[in-house]
mmCIF file with all atom_site columns, C-alpha atoms in Angstrom:
data_model
loop_
_atom_site.group_PDB
_atom_site.id
_atom_site.type_symbol
_atom_site.label_atom_id
_atom_site.label_alt_id
_atom_site.label_comp_id
_atom_site.label_asym_id
_atom_site.label_entity_id
_atom_site.label_seq_id
_atom_site.pdbx_PDB_ins_code
_atom_site.Cartn_x
_atom_site.Cartn_y
_atom_site.Cartn_z
_atom_site.occupancy
_atom_site.B_iso_or_equiv
_atom_site.pdbx_formal_charge
_atom_site.auth_seq_id
_atom_site.auth_comp_id
_atom_site.auth_asym_id
_atom_site.auth_atom_id
_atom_site.pdbx_PDB_model_num
ATOM 1   C CA . LYS A 1 1   ? 7.749   -3.977  14.538  1.00 0.00 ? 4   LYS A CA 1
ATOM 2   C CA . ILE A 1 2   ? 6.555   -5.882  11.488  1.00 0.00 ? 5   ILE A CA 1
ATOM 3   C CA . SER A 1 3   ? 8.113   -8.682  9.480   1.00 0.00 ? 6   SER A CA 1
ATOM 4   C CA . SER A 1 4   ? 6.447   -9.399  6.160   1.00 0.00 ? 7   SER A CA 1
ATOM 5   C CA . TRP A 1 5   ? 6.731   -12.614 4.180   1.00 0.00 ? 8   TRP A CA 1
ATOM 6   C CA . GLY A 1 6   ? 5.464   -14.242 0.985   1.00 0.00 ? 9   GLY A CA 1
ATOM 7   C CA . GLU A 1 7   ? 5.765   -13.705 -2.748  1.00 0.00 ? 10  GLU A CA 1
ATOM 8   C CA . SER A 1 8   ? 3.537   -12.175 -5.412  1.00 0.00 ? 11  SER A CA 1
ATOM 9   C CA . HIS A 1 9   ? 2.472   -15.473 -6.986  1.00 0.00 ? 12  HIS A CA 1
ATOM 10  C CA . GLY A 1 10  ? 3.191   -17.845 -4.120  1.00 0.00 ? 13  GLY A CA 1
ATOM 11  C CA . GLY A 1 11  ? 0.734   -19.086 -1.525  1.00 0.00 ? 14  GLY A CA 1
ATOM 12  C CA . GLY A 1 12  ? 0.067   -15.663 -0.061  1.00 0.00 ? 15  GLY A CA 1
ATOM 13  C CA . ILE A 1 13  ? 1.373   -12.569 1.690   1.00 0.00 ? 16  ILE A CA 1
ATOM 14  C CA . GLY A 1 14  ? 1.596   -12.371 5.462   1.00 0.00 ? 17  GLY A CA 1
ATOM 15  C CA . LEU A 1 15  ? 3.124   -10.513 8.337   1.00 0.00 ? 18  LEU A CA 1
ATOM 16  C CA . VAL A 1 16  ? 4.011   -10.796 11.987  1.00 0.00 ? 19  VAL A CA 1
ATOM 17  C CA . LEU A 1 17  ? 3.330   -7.670  14.049  1.00 0.00 ? 20  LEU A CA 1
ATOM 18  C CA . ASP A 1 18  ? 5.145   -7.527  17.367  1.00 0.00 ? 21  ASP A CA 1
ATOM 19  C CA . GLY A 1 19  ? 4.724   -4.941  20.130  1.00 0.00 ? 22  GLY A CA 1
ATOM 20  C CA . CYS A 1 20  ? 0.994   -4.284  19.843  1.00 0.00 ? 23  CYS A CA 1
ATOM 21  C CA . PRO A 1 21  ? -0.409  -3.492  23.300  1.00 0.00 ? 24  PRO A CA 1
ATOM 22  C CA . PRO A 1 22  ? -2.759  -6.035  24.905  1.00 0.00 ? 25  PRO A CA 1
ATOM 23  C CA . ARG A 1 23  ? -6.528  -5.634  25.394  1.00 0.00 ? 26  ARG A CA 1
ATOM 24  C CA . LEU A 1 24  ? -6.986  -3.720  22.135  1.00 0.00 ? 27  LEU A CA 1
ATOM 25  C CA . GLN A 1 25  ? -10.335 -4.559  20.536  1.00 0.00 ? 28  GLN A CA 1
ATOM 26  C CA . LEU A 1 26  ? -9.331  -6.035  17.183  1.00 0.00 ? 29  LEU A CA 1
ATOM 27  C CA . SER A 1 27  ? -11.016 -8.048  14.463  1.00 0.00 ? 30  SER A CA 1
ATOM 28  C CA . VAL A 1 28  ? -10.816 -8.609  10.720  1.00 0.00 ? 31  VAL A CA 1
ATOM 29  C CA . ASP A 1 29  ? -13.366 -5.792  10.333  1.00 0.00 ? 32  ASP A CA 1
ATOM 30  C CA . ASP A 1 30  ? -10.759 -3.292  11.575  1.00 0.00 ? 33  ASP A CA 1
ATOM 31  C CA . ILE A 1 31  ? -8.274  -4.287  8.870   1.00 0.00 ? 34  ILE A CA 1
ATOM 32  C CA . GLN A 1 32  ? -10.283 -5.358  5.829   1.00 0.00 ? 35  GLN A CA 1
ATOM 33  C CA . PRO A 1 33  ? -11.488 -1.851  4.782   1.00 0.00 ? 36  PRO A CA 1
ATOM 34  C CA . ALA A 1 34  ? -7.876  -0.693  4.404   1.00 0.00 ? 37  ALA A CA 1
ATOM 35  C CA . LEU A 1 35  ? -7.049  -3.745  2.299   1.00 0.00 ? 38  LEU A CA 1
ATOM 36  C CA . ASP A 1 36  ? -10.146 -3.160  0.190   1.00 0.00 ? 39  ASP A CA 1
ATOM 37  C CA . ARG A 1 37  ? -8.774  0.301   -0.651  1.00 0.00 ? 40  ARG A CA 1
ATOM 38  C CA . ARG A 1 38  ? -5.506  -1.147  -2.016  1.00 0.00 ? 41  ARG A CA 1
ATOM 39  C CA . ARG A 1 39  ? -7.052  -4.223  -3.632  1.00 0.00 ? 42  ARG A CA 1
ATOM 40  C CA . PRO A 1 40  ? -6.096  -4.734  -7.319  1.00 0.00 ? 43  PRO A CA 1
ATOM 41  C CA . GLY A 1 41  ? -8.618  -4.639  -10.124 1.00 0.00 ? 44  GLY A CA 1
ATOM 42  C CA . GLN A 1 42  ? -10.644 -1.721  -8.744  1.00 0.00 ? 45  GLN A CA 1
ATOM 43  C CA . SER A 1 43  ? -10.480 0.376   -11.898 1.00 0.00 ? 46  SER A CA 1
ATOM 44  C CA . LYS A 1 44  ? -9.031  0.538   -15.398 1.00 0.00 ? 47  LYS A CA 1
ATOM 45  C CA . LEU A 1 45  ? -6.073  2.454   -13.951 1.00 0.00 ? 48  LEU A CA 1
ATOM 46  C CA . THR A 1 46  ? -4.755  -0.446  -11.888 1.00 0.00 ? 49  THR A CA 1
ATOM 47  C CA . THR A 1 47  ? -3.545  -3.988  -12.464 1.00 0.00 ? 50  THR A CA 1
ATOM 48  C CA . PRO A 1 48  ? -6.363  -6.250  -13.711 1.00 0.00 ? 51  PRO A CA 1
ATOM 49  C CA . ARG A 1 49  ? -5.378  -9.008  -11.278 1.00 0.00 ? 52  ARG A CA 1
ATOM 50  C CA . ASN A 1 50  ? -8.504  -10.353 -9.585  1.00 0.00 ? 53  ASN A CA 1
ATOM 51  C CA . GLU A 1 51  ? -7.838  -10.712 -5.851  1.00 0.00 ? 54  GLU A CA 1
ATOM 52  C CA . SER A 1 52  ? -10.297 -10.269 -2.990  1.00 0.00 ? 55  SER A CA 1
ATOM 53  C CA . ASP A 1 53  ? -7.444  -9.925  -0.457  1.00 0.00 ? 56  ASP A CA 1
ATOM 54  C CA . GLN A 1 54  ? -9.352  -11.339 2.505   1.00 0.00 ? 57  GLN A CA 1
ATOM 55  C CA . ILE A 1 55  ? -7.259  -11.071 5.677   1.00 0.00 ? 58  ILE A CA 1
ATOM 56  C CA . GLU A 1 56  ? -6.997  -13.881 8.241   1.00 0.00 ? 59  GLU A CA 1
ATOM 57  C CA . ILE A 1 57  ? -5.768  -13.319 11.810  1.00 0.00 ? 60  ILE A CA 1
ATOM 58  C CA . LEU A 1 58  ? -3.820  -16.417 12.823  1.00 0.00 ? 61  LEU A CA 1
ATOM 59  C CA . SER A 1 59  ? -2.522  -15.506 16.284  1.00 0.00 ? 62  SER A CA 1
ATOM 60  C CA . GLY A 1 60  ? -2.276  -12.815 18.939  1.00 0.00 ? 63  GLY A CA 1
ATOM 61  C CA . VAL A 1 61  ? -6.018  -12.177 19.291  1.00 0.00 ? 64  VAL A CA 1
ATOM 62  C CA . PHE A 1 62  ? -8.340  -13.941 21.752  1.00 0.00 ? 65  PHE A CA 1
ATOM 63  C CA . GLU A 1 63  ? -12.053 -13.288 22.163  1.00 0.00 ? 66  GLU A CA 1
ATOM 64  C CA . GLY A 1 64  ? -11.804 -10.139 20.072  1.00 0.00 ? 67  GLY A CA 1
ATOM 65  C CA . LYS A 1 65  ? -8.889  -8.583  21.960  1.00 0.00 ? 68  LYS A CA 1
ATOM 66  C CA . THR A 1 66  ? -5.117  -8.536  21.457  1.00 0.00 ? 69  THR A CA 1
ATOM 67  C CA . ILE A 1 67  ? -3.205  -10.509 24.076  1.00 0.00 ? 70  ILE A CA 1
ATOM 68  C CA . GLY A 1 68  ? 0.178   -8.793  23.779  1.00 0.00 ? 71  GLY A CA 1
ATOM 69  C CA . THR A 1 69  ? 1.845   -11.605 21.834  1.00 0.00 ? 72  THR A CA 1
ATOM 70  C CA . PRO A 1 70  ? 2.884   -11.362 18.155  1.00 0.00 ? 73  PRO A CA 1
ATOM 71  C CA . ILE A 1 71  ? -0.049  -10.990 15.773  1.00 0.00 ? 74  ILE A CA 1
ATOM 72  C CA . ALA A 1 72  ? 0.268   -13.114 12.631  1.00 0.00 ? 75  ALA A CA 1
ATOM 73  C CA . MET A 1 73  ? -1.920  -12.332 9.624   1.00 0.00 ? 76  MET A CA 1
ATOM 74  C CA . LEU A 1 74  ? -2.292  -13.881 6.178   1.00 0.00 ? 77  LEU A CA 1
ATOM 75  C CA . VAL A 1 75  ? -3.835  -12.975 2.818   1.00 0.00 ? 78  VAL A CA 1
ATOM 76  C CA . ARG A 1 76  ? -3.940  -15.946 0.472   1.00 0.00 ? 79  ARG A CA 1
ATOM 77  C CA . ASN A 1 77  ? -3.232  -15.452 -3.238  1.00 0.00 ? 80  ASN A CA 1
ATOM 78  C CA . LYS A 1 78  ? -6.132  -16.607 -5.405  1.00 0.00 ? 81  LYS A CA 1
ATOM 79  C CA . ASP A 1 79  ? -5.339  -15.268 -8.881  1.00 0.00 ? 82  ASP A CA 1
ATOM 80  C CA . ALA A 1 80  ? -1.765  -16.583 -9.114  1.00 0.00 ? 83  ALA A CA 1
ATOM 81  C CA . ARG A 1 81  ? -0.528  -17.065 -12.688 1.00 0.00 ? 84  ARG A CA 1
ATOM 82  C CA . PRO A 1 82  ? 3.214   -17.717 -12.375 1.00 0.00 ? 85  PRO A CA 1
ATOM 83  C CA . GLN A 1 83  ? 3.507   -18.997 -15.943 1.00 0.00 ? 86  GLN A CA 1
ATOM 84  C CA . ALA A 1 84  ? 2.638   -15.517 -17.237 1.00 0.00 ? 87  ALA A CA 1
ATOM 85  C CA . TYR A 1 85  ? 6.058   -14.259 -16.122 1.00 0.00 ? 88  TYR A CA 1
ATOM 86  C CA . ASP A 1 86  ? 8.413   -16.599 -18.006 1.00 0.00 ? 89  ASP A CA 1
ATOM 87  C CA . GLU A 1 87  ? 9.802   -13.634 -19.964 1.00 0.00 ? 90  GLU A CA 1
ATOM 88  C CA . MET A 1 88  ? 11.046  -12.113 -16.699 1.00 0.00 ? 91  MET A CA 1
ATOM 89  C CA . LYS A 1 89  ? 13.501  -14.957 -16.197 1.00 0.00 ? 92  LYS A CA 1
ATOM 90  C CA . GLU A 1 90  ? 15.836  -13.061 -18.519 1.00 0.00 ? 93  GLU A CA 1
ATOM 91  C CA . LYS A 1 91  ? 14.499  -9.515  -18.352 1.00 0.00 ? 94  LYS A CA 1
ATOM 92  C CA . PHE A 1 92  ? 14.407  -7.217  -15.335 1.00 0.00 ? 95  PHE A CA 1
ATOM 93  C CA . ARG A 1 93  ? 11.601  -4.729  -14.787 1.00 0.00 ? 96  ARG A CA 1
ATOM 94  C CA . PRO A 1 94  ? 12.654  -1.077  -14.556 1.00 0.00 ? 97  PRO A CA 1
ATOM 95  C CA . SER A 1 95  ? 11.916  0.735   -11.289 1.00 0.00 ? 98  SER A CA 1
ATOM 96  C CA . HIS A 1 96  ? 11.625  -2.549  -9.378  1.00 0.00 ? 99  HIS A CA 1
ATOM 97  C CA . ALA A 1 97  ? 14.018  -4.409  -7.085  1.00 0.00 ? 100 ALA A CA 1
ATOM 98  C CA . ASP A 1 98  ? 14.347  -7.529  -9.274  1.00 0.00 ? 101 ASP A CA 1
ATOM 99  C CA . PHE A 1 99  ? 17.942  -6.734  -10.252 1.00 0.00 ? 102 PHE A CA 1
ATOM 100 C CA . THR A 1 100 ? 18.876  -5.855  -6.668  1.00 0.00 ? 103 THR A CA 1
ATOM 101 C CA . TYR A 1 101 ? 17.570  -9.199  -5.389  1.00 0.00 ? 104 TYR A CA 1
ATOM 102 C CA . GLN A 1 102 ? 19.566  -11.024 -8.080  1.00 0.00 ? 105 GLN A CA 1
ATOM 103 C CA . LYS A 1 103 ? 22.799  -9.200  -7.190  1.00 0.00 ? 106 LYS A CA 1
ATOM 104 C CA . LYS A 1 104 ? 22.299  -9.572  -3.436  1.00 0.00 ? 107 LYS A CA 1
ATOM 105 C CA . TYR A 1 105 ? 21.322  -13.252 -3.237  1.00 0.00 ? 108 TYR A CA 1
ATOM 106 C CA . GLY A 1 106 ? 22.317  -14.710 -6.608  1.00 0.00 ? 109 GLY A CA 1
ATOM 107 C CA . ILE A 1 107 ? 18.778  -16.034 -6.944  1.00 0.00 ? 110 ILE A CA 1
ATOM 108 C CA . ARG A 1 108 ? 15.326  -14.494 -7.234  1.00 0.00 ? 111 ARG A CA 1
ATOM 109 C CA . ASN A 1 109 ? 11.703  -15.388 -7.756  1.00 0.00 ? 112 ASN A CA 1
ATOM 110 C CA . HIS A 1 110 ? 10.786  -13.945 -11.158 1.00 0.00 ? 113 HIS A CA 1
ATOM 111 C CA . GLU A 1 111 ? 7.073   -14.859 -10.931 1.00 0.00 ? 114 GLU A CA 1
ATOM 112 C CA . GLY A 1 112 ? 5.424   -11.491 -10.627 1.00 0.00 ? 115 GLY A CA 1
ATOM 113 C CA . GLY A 1 113 ? 8.626   -10.180 -9.115  1.00 0.00 ? 116 GLY A CA 1
ATOM 114 C CA . GLY A 1 114 ? 8.399   -12.376 -6.016  1.00 0.00 ? 117 GLY A CA 1
ATOM 115 C CA . ARG A 1 115 ? 9.120   -10.105 -3.068  1.00 0.00 ? 118 ARG A CA 1
ATOM 116 C CA . SER A 1 116 ? 9.867   -7.101  -5.298  1.00 0.00 ? 119 SER A CA 1
ATOM 117 C CA . SER A 1 117 ? 6.180   -6.711  -6.073  1.00 0.00 ? 120 SER A CA 1
ATOM 118 C CA . ALA A 1 118 ? 3.681   -4.116  -4.922  1.00 0.00 ? 121 ALA A CA 1
ATOM 119 C CA . ARG A 1 119 ? 1.704   -7.049  -3.569  1.00 0.00 ? 122 ARG A CA 1
ATOM 120 C CA . GLU A 1 120 ? 4.075   -7.049  -0.589  1.00 0.00 ? 123 GLU A CA 1
ATOM 121 C CA . THR A 1 121 ? 2.410   -3.807  0.538   1.00 0.00 ? 124 THR A CA 1
ATOM 122 C CA . ILE A 1 122 ? -0.523  -5.897  1.808   1.00 0.00 ? 125 ILE A CA 1
ATOM 123 C CA . ALA A 1 123 ? 1.527   -6.497  4.954   1.00 0.00 ? 126 ALA A CA 1
ATOM 124 C CA . ARG A 1 124 ? 2.211   -2.795  5.489   1.00 0.00 ? 127 ARG A CA 1
ATOM 125 C CA . VAL A 1 125 ? -1.402  -1.809  4.914   1.00 0.00 ? 128 VAL A CA 1
ATOM 126 C CA . ALA A 1 126 ? -2.667  -4.408  7.403   1.00 0.00 ? 129 ALA A CA 1
ATOM 127 C CA . ALA A 1 127 ? -0.155  -3.292  10.036  1.00 0.00 ? 130 ALA A CA 1
ATOM 128 C CA . GLY A 1 128 ? -1.002  0.343   9.320   1.00 0.00 ? 131 GLY A CA 1
ATOM 129 C CA . ALA A 1 129 ? -4.696  -0.303  9.918   1.00 0.00 ? 132 ALA A CA 1
ATOM 130 C CA . ILE A 1 130 ? -3.906  -1.571  13.409  1.00 0.00 ? 133 ILE A CA 1
ATOM 131 C CA . ALA A 1 131 ? -1.541  1.321   14.091  1.00 0.00 ? 134 ALA A CA 1
ATOM 132 C CA . GLN A 1 132 ? -4.167  3.791   12.928  1.00 0.00 ? 135 GLN A CA 1
ATOM 133 C CA . LYS A 1 133 ? -6.727  2.294   15.304  1.00 0.00 ? 136 LYS A CA 1
ATOM 134 C CA . ILE A 1 134 ? -4.295  2.692   18.219  1.00 0.00 ? 137 ILE A CA 1
ATOM 135 C CA . LEU A 1 135 ? -3.572  6.296   17.211  1.00 0.00 ? 138 LEU A CA 1
ATOM 136 C CA . SER A 1 136 ? -7.274  7.109   16.942  1.00 0.00 ? 139 SER A CA 1
ATOM 137 C CA . TYR A 1 137 ? -7.648  6.686   20.708  1.00 0.00 ? 140 TYR A CA 1
ATOM 138 C CA . ASP A 1 138 ? -5.371  9.736   21.041  1.00 0.00 ? 141 ASP A CA 1
ATOM 139 C CA . GLN A 1 139 ? -7.448  11.667  18.473  1.00 0.00 ? 142 GLN A CA 1
ATOM 140 C CA . VAL A 1 140 ? -4.667  11.476  15.871  1.00 0.00 ? 143 VAL A CA 1
ATOM 141 C CA . GLN A 1 141 ? -6.065  11.928  12.359  1.00 0.00 ? 144 GLN A CA 1
ATOM 142 C CA . ILE A 1 142 ? -4.105  10.813  9.287   1.00 0.00 ? 145 ILE A CA 1
ATOM 143 C CA . THR A 1 143 ? -5.099  12.111  5.841   1.00 0.00 ? 146 THR A CA 1
ATOM 144 C CA . THR A 1 144 ? -3.288  11.012  2.685   1.00 0.00 ? 147 THR A CA 1
ATOM 145 C CA . TYR A 1 145 ? -4.080  11.764  -0.941  1.00 0.00 ? 148 TYR A CA 1
ATOM 146 C CA . VAL A 1 146 ? -2.464  12.027  -4.368  1.00 0.00 ? 149 VAL A CA 1
ATOM 147 C CA . GLU A 1 147 ? -1.390  15.565  -5.235  1.00 0.00 ? 150 GLU A CA 1
ATOM 148 C CA . ARG A 1 148 ? 0.526   14.944  -8.480  1.00 0.00 ? 151 ARG A CA 1
ATOM 149 C CA . ILE A 1 149 ? 0.678   12.416  -11.314 1.00 0.00 ? 152 ILE A CA 1
ATOM 150 C CA . HIS A 1 150 ? 3.397   13.041  -13.897 1.00 0.00 ? 153 HIS A CA 1
ATOM 151 C CA . ASN A 1 151 ? 3.210   16.804  -14.605 1.00 0.00 ? 154 ASN A CA 1
ATOM 152 C CA . ILE A 1 152 ? -0.395  17.253  -13.463 1.00 0.00 ? 155 ILE A CA 1
ATOM 153 C CA . GLN A 1 153 ? -0.614  18.755  -9.998  1.00 0.00 ? 156 GLN A CA 1
ATOM 154 C CA . SER A 1 154 ? -3.578  19.514  -7.797  1.00 0.00 ? 157 SER A CA 1
ATOM 155 C CA . PRO A 1 155 ? -3.877  23.076  -6.457  1.00 0.00 ? 158 PRO A CA 1
ATOM 156 C CA . ASP A 1 156 ? -3.373  23.603  -2.736  1.00 0.00 ? 159 ASP A CA 1
ATOM 157 C CA . LEU A 1 157 ? -6.514  22.643  -0.873  1.00 0.00 ? 160 LEU A CA 1
ATOM 158 C CA . LYS A 1 158 ? -7.909  25.078  1.664   1.00 0.00 ? 161 LYS A CA 1
ATOM 159 C CA . ASP A 1 159 ? -9.256  22.318  3.921   1.00 0.00 ? 162 ASP A CA 1
ATOM 160 C CA . LEU A 1 160 ? -8.200  18.736  4.497   1.00 0.00 ? 163 LEU A CA 1
ATOM 161 C CA . PRO A 1 161 ? -10.335 16.501  2.271   1.00 0.00 ? 164 PRO A CA 1
ATOM 162 C CA . SER A 1 162 ? -12.600 13.822  3.703   1.00 0.00 ? 165 SER A CA 1
ATOM 163 C CA . LEU A 1 163 ? -12.099 10.148  2.960   1.00 0.00 ? 166 LEU A CA 1
ATOM 164 C CA . ASP A 1 164 ? -15.184 10.234  0.719   1.00 0.00 ? 167 ASP A CA 1
ATOM 165 C CA . GLN A 1 165 ? -13.663 13.063  -1.329  1.00 0.00 ? 168 GLN A CA 1
ATOM 166 C CA . ILE A 1 166 ? -10.393 11.170  -1.693  1.00 0.00 ? 169 ILE A CA 1
ATOM 167 C CA . GLU A 1 167 ? -12.163 7.940   -2.657  1.00 0.00 ? 170 GLU A CA 1
ATOM 168 C CA . SER A 1 168 ? -14.378 9.676   -5.241  1.00 0.00 ? 171 SER A CA 1
ATOM 169 C CA . SER A 1 169 ? -11.716 9.175   -7.937  1.00 0.00 ? 172 SER A CA 1
ATOM 170 C CA . PRO A 1 170 ? -9.653  6.092   -8.793  1.00 0.00 ? 173 PRO A CA 1
ATOM 171 C CA . THR A 1 171 ? -6.619  8.387   -8.744  1.00 0.00 ? 174 THR A CA 1
ATOM 172 C CA . ARG A 1 172 ? -7.290  9.195   -5.053  1.00 0.00 ? 175 ARG A CA 1
ATOM 173 C CA . CYS A 1 173 ? -7.027  12.903  -5.838  1.00 0.00 ? 176 CYS A CA 1
ATOM 174 C CA . PRO A 1 174 ? -9.781  14.880  -4.038  1.00 0.00 ? 177 PRO A CA 1
ATOM 175 C CA . HIS A 1 175 ? -9.754  17.768  -6.557  1.00 0.00 ? 178 HIS A CA 1
ATOM 176 C CA . PRO A 1 176 ? -12.292 16.648  -9.228  1.00 0.00 ? 179 PRO A CA 1
ATOM 177 C CA . ASP A 1 177 ? -10.966 18.593  -12.237 1.00 0.00 ? 180 ASP A CA 1
ATOM 178 C CA . THR A 1 178 ? -7.375  17.549  -11.552 1.00 0.00 ? 181 THR A CA 1
ATOM 179 C CA . ALA A 1 179 ? -8.436  13.960  -10.914 1.00 0.00 ? 182 ALA A CA 1
ATOM 180 C CA . LYS A 1 180 ? -10.001 13.708  -14.388 1.00 0.00 ? 183 LYS A CA 1
ATOM 181 C CA . LYS A 1 181 ? -6.809  14.983  -16.020 1.00 0.00 ? 184 LYS A CA 1
ATOM 182 C CA . MET A 1 182 ? -4.725  12.556  -13.969 1.00 0.00 ? 185 MET A CA 1
ATOM 183 C CA . GLU A 1 183 ? -6.911  9.645   -15.011 1.00 0.00 ? 186 GLU A CA 1
ATOM 184 C CA . GLN A 1 184 ? -6.529  10.540  -18.687 1.00 0.00 ? 187 GLN A CA 1
ATOM 185 C CA . CYS A 1 185 ? -2.764  10.865  -18.264 1.00 0.00 ? 188 CYS A CA 1
ATOM 186 C CA . VAL A 1 186 ? -2.502  7.379   -16.767 1.00 0.00 ? 189 VAL A CA 1
ATOM 187 C CA . LEU A 1 187 ? -4.676  5.839   -19.495 1.00 0.00 ? 190 LEU A CA 1
ATOM 188 C CA . GLU A 1 188 ? -2.613  7.466   -22.249 1.00 0.00 ? 191 GLU A CA 1
ATOM 189 C CA . ALA A 1 189 ? 0.620   6.149   -20.745 1.00 0.00 ? 192 ALA A CA 1
ATOM 190 C CA . LYS A 1 190 ? -0.946  2.699   -20.333 1.00 0.00 ? 193 LYS A CA 1
ATOM 191 C CA . LYS A 1 191 ? -2.027  2.679   -23.980 1.00 0.00 ? 194 LYS A CA 1
ATOM 192 C CA . GLU A 1 192 ? 1.571   3.352   -24.994 1.00 0.00 ? 195 GLU A CA 1
ATOM 193 C CA . GLY A 1 193 ? 2.867   0.578   -22.756 1.00 0.00 ? 196 GLY A CA 1
ATOM 194 C CA . ASP A 1 194 ? 4.391   3.116   -20.376 1.00 0.00 ? 197 ASP A CA 1
ATOM 195 C CA . SER A 1 195 ? 3.773   4.290   -16.820 1.00 0.00 ? 198 SER A CA 1
ATOM 196 C CA . VAL A 1 196 ? 3.911   7.569   -14.903 1.00 0.00 ? 199 VAL A CA 1
ATOM 197 C CA . GLY A 1 197 ? 4.952   8.454   -11.381 1.00 0.00 ? 200 GLY A CA 1
ATOM 198 C CA . GLY A 1 198 ? 3.563   10.928  -8.907  1.00 0.00 ? 201 GLY A CA 1
ATOM 199 C CA . SER A 1 199 ? 3.581   12.171  -5.342  1.00 0.00 ? 202 SER A CA 1
ATOM 200 C CA . ILE A 1 200 ? 1.297   12.118  -2.324  1.00 0.00 ? 203 ILE A CA 1
ATOM 201 C CA . ILE A 1 201 ? 0.588   14.368  0.637   1.00 0.00 ? 204 ILE A CA 1
ATOM 202 C CA . CYS A 1 202 ? 0.272   12.834  4.086   1.00 0.00 ? 205 CYS A CA 1
ATOM 203 C CA . ARG A 1 203 ? -0.884  15.063  6.948   1.00 0.00 ? 206 ARG A CA 1
ATOM 204 C CA . MET A 1 204 ? -1.155  13.992  10.573  1.00 0.00 ? 207 MET A CA 1
ATOM 205 C CA . ASN A 1 205 ? -3.212  16.160  12.878  1.00 0.00 ? 208 ASN A CA 1
ATOM 206 C CA . GLY A 1 206 ? -3.276  15.925  16.646  1.00 0.00 ? 209 GLY A CA 1
ATOM 207 C CA . VAL A 1 207 ? 0.133   14.301  17.142  1.00 0.00 ? 210 VAL A CA 1
ATOM 208 C CA . PRO A 1 208 ? 1.250   15.199  20.703  1.00 0.00 ? 211 PRO A CA 1
ATOM 209 C CA . PRO A 1 209 ? 4.671   16.859  21.107  1.00 0.00 ? 212 PRO A CA 1
ATOM 210 C CA . GLY A 1 210 ? 7.384   14.451  22.198  1.00 0.00 ? 213 GLY A CA 1
ATOM 211 C CA . TRP A 1 211 ? 6.269   11.369  20.292  1.00 0.00 ? 214 TRP A CA 1
ATOM 212 C CA . GLY A 1 212 ? 8.878   9.518   18.286  1.00 0.00 ? 215 GLY A CA 1
ATOM 213 C CA . SER A 1 213 ? 12.661  9.618   18.610  1.00 0.00 ? 216 SER A CA 1
ATOM 214 C CA . PRO A 1 214 ? 14.264  12.978  17.812  1.00 0.00 ? 217 PRO A CA 1
ATOM 215 C CA . GLY A 1 215 ? 17.569  12.646  15.979  1.00 0.00 ? 218 GLY A CA 1
ATOM 216 C CA . PHE A 1 216 ? 18.937  16.174  16.319  1.00 0.00 ? 219 PHE A CA 1
#
């Protein structure tokens, strides 16, 4: 179970992860590579915000191993510019939860969207890195990549792509020709002050039968 906290342009983003088994070898080096993959400012396709997103483990780990207690982690915000969002005091961003927060609580943090910012995903990525390490001991392999941006779709791939193939393009599409078209599509939308959506494929190999909680 994870509980995330923090706002986009506040002091930082953090999480508390509860239920991690004890005696798991764990350090910052297990988590940082995943955060480096989602870090802003990596290419001209993403937000230009300059953040290194260095993770700190505050509790739950002793002498390089988990101790079974809640694990608290923190990424401090460095490039916080709250004054750049004064216009959002009166205007709500489309496709974000700003309006929902306002209706639910009667108050919201408009600076970068507060909690309704993609920056909150830091917590999920950090927790996912730990979960993925646990799963790797059971030979579970998780592969995720972008298959479509707007109306540009990658053909079906015969084999699961490697991480290097996925990372070869800023679009995270492992099909080179499609990736180039996707990149151009994003840049054209960005030039017009617009954005485009897409879809991903996530495949998990080696998951033993019986895991999870069947509903039907």
